[in-house]
Coordinates of C-alpha atoms in Angstrom, one line a residue:
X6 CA 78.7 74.9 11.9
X7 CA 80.7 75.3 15.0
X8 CA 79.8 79.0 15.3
X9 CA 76.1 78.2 15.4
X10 CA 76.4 75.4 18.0
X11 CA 78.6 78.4 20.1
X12 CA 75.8 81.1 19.4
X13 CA 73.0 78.7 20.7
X14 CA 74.7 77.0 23.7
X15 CA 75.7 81.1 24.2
X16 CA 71.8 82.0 23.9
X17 CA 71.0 79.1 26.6
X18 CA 73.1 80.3 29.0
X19 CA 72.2 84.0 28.9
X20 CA 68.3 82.9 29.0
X21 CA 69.6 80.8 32.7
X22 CA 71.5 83.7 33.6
X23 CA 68.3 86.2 33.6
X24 CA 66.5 83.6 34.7
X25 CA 68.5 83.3 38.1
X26 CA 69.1 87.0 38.4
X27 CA 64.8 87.3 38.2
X28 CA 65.0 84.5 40.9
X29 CA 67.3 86.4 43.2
X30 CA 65.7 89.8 42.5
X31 CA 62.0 87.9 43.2
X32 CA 63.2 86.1 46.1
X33 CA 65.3 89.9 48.0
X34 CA 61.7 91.4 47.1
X35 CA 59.4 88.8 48.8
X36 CA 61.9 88.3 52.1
X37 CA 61.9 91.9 52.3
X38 CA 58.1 91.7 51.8
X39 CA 57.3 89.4 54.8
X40 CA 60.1 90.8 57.0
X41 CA 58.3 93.9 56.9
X42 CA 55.4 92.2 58.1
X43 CA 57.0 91.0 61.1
X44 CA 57.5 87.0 60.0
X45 CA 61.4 86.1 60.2
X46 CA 63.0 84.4 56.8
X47 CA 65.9 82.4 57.0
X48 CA 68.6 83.1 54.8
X49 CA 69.0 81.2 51.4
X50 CA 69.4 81.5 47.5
X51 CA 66.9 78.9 46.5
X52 CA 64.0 79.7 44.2
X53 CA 61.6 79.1 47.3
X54 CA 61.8 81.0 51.2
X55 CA 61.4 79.5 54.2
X56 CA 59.8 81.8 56.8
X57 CA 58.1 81.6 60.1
X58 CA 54.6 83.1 61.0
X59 CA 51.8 82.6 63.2
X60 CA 51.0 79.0 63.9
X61 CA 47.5 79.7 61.9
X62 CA 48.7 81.7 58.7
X63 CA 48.4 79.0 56.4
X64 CA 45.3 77.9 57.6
X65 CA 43.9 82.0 57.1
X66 CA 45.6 82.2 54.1
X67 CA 43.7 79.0 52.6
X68 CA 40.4 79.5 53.7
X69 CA 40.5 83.2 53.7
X70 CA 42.8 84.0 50.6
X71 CA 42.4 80.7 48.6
X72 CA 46.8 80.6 48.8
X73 CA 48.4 77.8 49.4
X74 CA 51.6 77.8 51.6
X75 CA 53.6 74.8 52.3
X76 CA 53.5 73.7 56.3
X77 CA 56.3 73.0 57.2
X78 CA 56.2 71.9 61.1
X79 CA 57.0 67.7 60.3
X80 CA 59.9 68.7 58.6
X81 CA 62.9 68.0 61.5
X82 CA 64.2 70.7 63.5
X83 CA 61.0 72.9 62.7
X84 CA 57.4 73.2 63.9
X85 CA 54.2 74.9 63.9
X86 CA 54.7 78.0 62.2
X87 CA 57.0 77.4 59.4
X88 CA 56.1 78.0 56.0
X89 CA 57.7 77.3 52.6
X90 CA 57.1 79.2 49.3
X91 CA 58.3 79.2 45.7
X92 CA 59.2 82.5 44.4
X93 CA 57.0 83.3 41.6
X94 CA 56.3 86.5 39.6
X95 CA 56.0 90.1 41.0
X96 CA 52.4 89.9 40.6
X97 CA 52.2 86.7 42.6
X98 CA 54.5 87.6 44.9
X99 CA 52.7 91.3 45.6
X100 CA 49.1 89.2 46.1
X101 CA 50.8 87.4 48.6
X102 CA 52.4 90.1 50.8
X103 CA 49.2 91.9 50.5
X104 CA 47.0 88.5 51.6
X105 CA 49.6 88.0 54.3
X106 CA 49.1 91.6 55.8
X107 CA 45.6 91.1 55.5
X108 CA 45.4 87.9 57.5
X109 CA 47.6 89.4 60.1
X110 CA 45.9 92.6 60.2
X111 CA 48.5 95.0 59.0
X112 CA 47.0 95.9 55.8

């Protein structure tokens, strides 16, 4: 039936709709996170942030966290110091913040 069809394809798009509001919500909390850490984030909406640190942080944060940041300083227009990361559950997202402060000695 058409009303089932319309009740499905209505379930699908609530489900993407909480889905990007838990992106956007995850994403203000971890930019708010590292900005109160000192590291500058450049604006987006994506499901990752692009932030800028001390040339070393990913390195610390590897060998001394086990985390995994992307380095971004071949991308073009950047350098050393850039980092991407994907915004991923509050839990992740508070091990992060509290590895980051660690590293830079602001826990």
């Amino acid at each position: 039936s058409t009303q089932g069809v319309s009740s499905a394809a209505s379930d699908v798009y609530k489900r993407q709709e909480d889905s990007l509001t838990m992106i956007r919500r995850g994403r203000e909390r971890l930019a708010a996170g590292l900005a109160a850490l000192g590291l500058w984030v450049c604006p987006g909406d994506g499901n990752f942030l692009l932030f800028r640190g001390p040339e070393d942080l990913g390195r610390l944060l590897l060998e001394g966290e086990r985390i995994l940041v992307r380095d971004c300083s071949n991308y073009s227009g950047l350098g050393p110091g850039w980092f991407r990361i994907g915004v991923r559950t509050e839990e992740e997202s508070e091990r992060l913040l509290t590895a980051v402060a660690r590293q830079l000695g602001r826990d």
